[in-house]
Amino acid sequence: MLGKIIIFALIVAIIYFFIVPKFRKKDDKKDSQNFVECEKCGTFVSLDEAVLSSGKYICKECLK
């Protein structure tokens, strides 16, 4: 009986340590953002809001 409980606990621990951290890593990536400096105005904008032009990042405001 004690052996079955230990085996069950090991199976639960293996599932927890190998499957649960994979779901947490996706959430951590959403929290962190990369910022780049606009070559024209010098402000820092997120990488999603910048445009790469001739190897330099330009914010969308400067493109207008």
Short mmCIF file of C-alpha atoms in Angstrom, two decimals:
data_model
loop_
_atom_site.label_atom_id
_atom_site.label_comp_id
_atom_site.label_asym_id
_atom_site.label_seq_id
_atom_site.Cartn_x
_atom_site.Cartn_y
_atom_site.Cartn_z
CA MET A 1 0.00 0.00 0.00
CA LEU A 2 2.79 2.43 0.88
CA GLY A 3 4.60 1.58 -2.36
CA LYS A 4 1.53 2.53 -4.43
CA ILE A 5 1.30 5.90 -2.68
CA ILE A 6 4.99 6.62 -3.36
CA ILE A 7 4.63 5.66 -7.03
CA PHE A 8 1.54 7.86 -7.35
CA ALA A 9 3.37 10.79 -5.72
CA LEU A 10 6.31 10.35 -8.12
CA ILE A 11 4.01 10.36 -11.13
CA VAL A 12 2.29 13.55 -9.91
CA ALA A 13 5.69 15.19 -9.26
CA ILE A 14 6.95 14.29 -12.75
CA ILE A 15 3.82 15.72 -14.35
CA TYR A 16 4.11 18.89 -12.27
CA PHE A 17 7.79 19.55 -12.99
CA PHE A 18 7.68 18.82 -16.73
CA ILE A 19 4.26 20.02 -17.88
CA VAL A 20 3.28 22.94 -15.63
CA PRO A 21 6.43 25.09 -16.24
CA LYS A 22 5.77 25.02 -20.01
CA PHE A 23 2.52 26.92 -19.51
CA ARG A 24 4.15 29.49 -17.21
CA LYS A 25 6.92 30.31 -19.72
CA LYS A 26 4.36 31.54 -22.26
CA ASP A 27 2.93 34.02 -19.76
CA ASP A 28 6.38 35.37 -18.84
CA LYS A 29 7.10 36.23 -22.46
CA LYS A 30 3.97 38.34 -22.69
CA ASP A 31 5.03 40.50 -19.74
CA SER A 32 8.44 41.45 -21.08
CA GLN A 33 8.70 43.92 -23.94
CA ASN A 34 11.67 45.05 -25.97
CA PHE A 35 12.12 48.77 -26.47
CA VAL A 36 14.13 50.44 -29.20
CA GLU A 37 15.15 54.05 -29.71
CA CYS A 38 13.72 55.99 -32.63
CA GLU A 39 16.51 57.29 -34.86
CA LYS A 40 14.65 60.51 -35.68
CA CYS A 41 13.19 61.75 -32.39
CA GLY A 42 15.14 59.65 -29.86
CA THR A 43 12.14 58.36 -27.94
CA PHE A 44 11.94 54.76 -26.83
CA VAL A 45 9.02 52.77 -28.24
CA SER A 46 8.14 49.11 -28.03
CA LEU A 47 9.44 46.92 -30.80
CA ASP A 48 5.86 46.24 -31.92
CA GLU A 49 5.24 49.97 -32.49
CA ALA A 50 8.46 50.64 -34.40
CA VAL A 51 9.22 50.22 -38.09
CA LEU A 52 12.56 48.96 -39.37
CA SER A 53 13.75 51.17 -42.21
CA SER A 54 17.27 50.91 -43.68
CA GLY A 55 18.45 49.01 -40.62
CA LYS A 56 17.19 51.70 -38.21
CA TYR A 57 14.08 51.76 -36.06
CA ILE A 58 11.65 54.62 -36.55
CA CYS A 59 8.52 55.19 -34.49
CA LYS A 60 5.18 55.41 -36.24
CA GLU A 61 4.77 59.06 -35.25
CA CYS A 62 7.92 60.04 -37.19
CA LEU A 63 6.70 58.21 -40.29
CA LYS A 64 3.69 60.53 -40.58
#
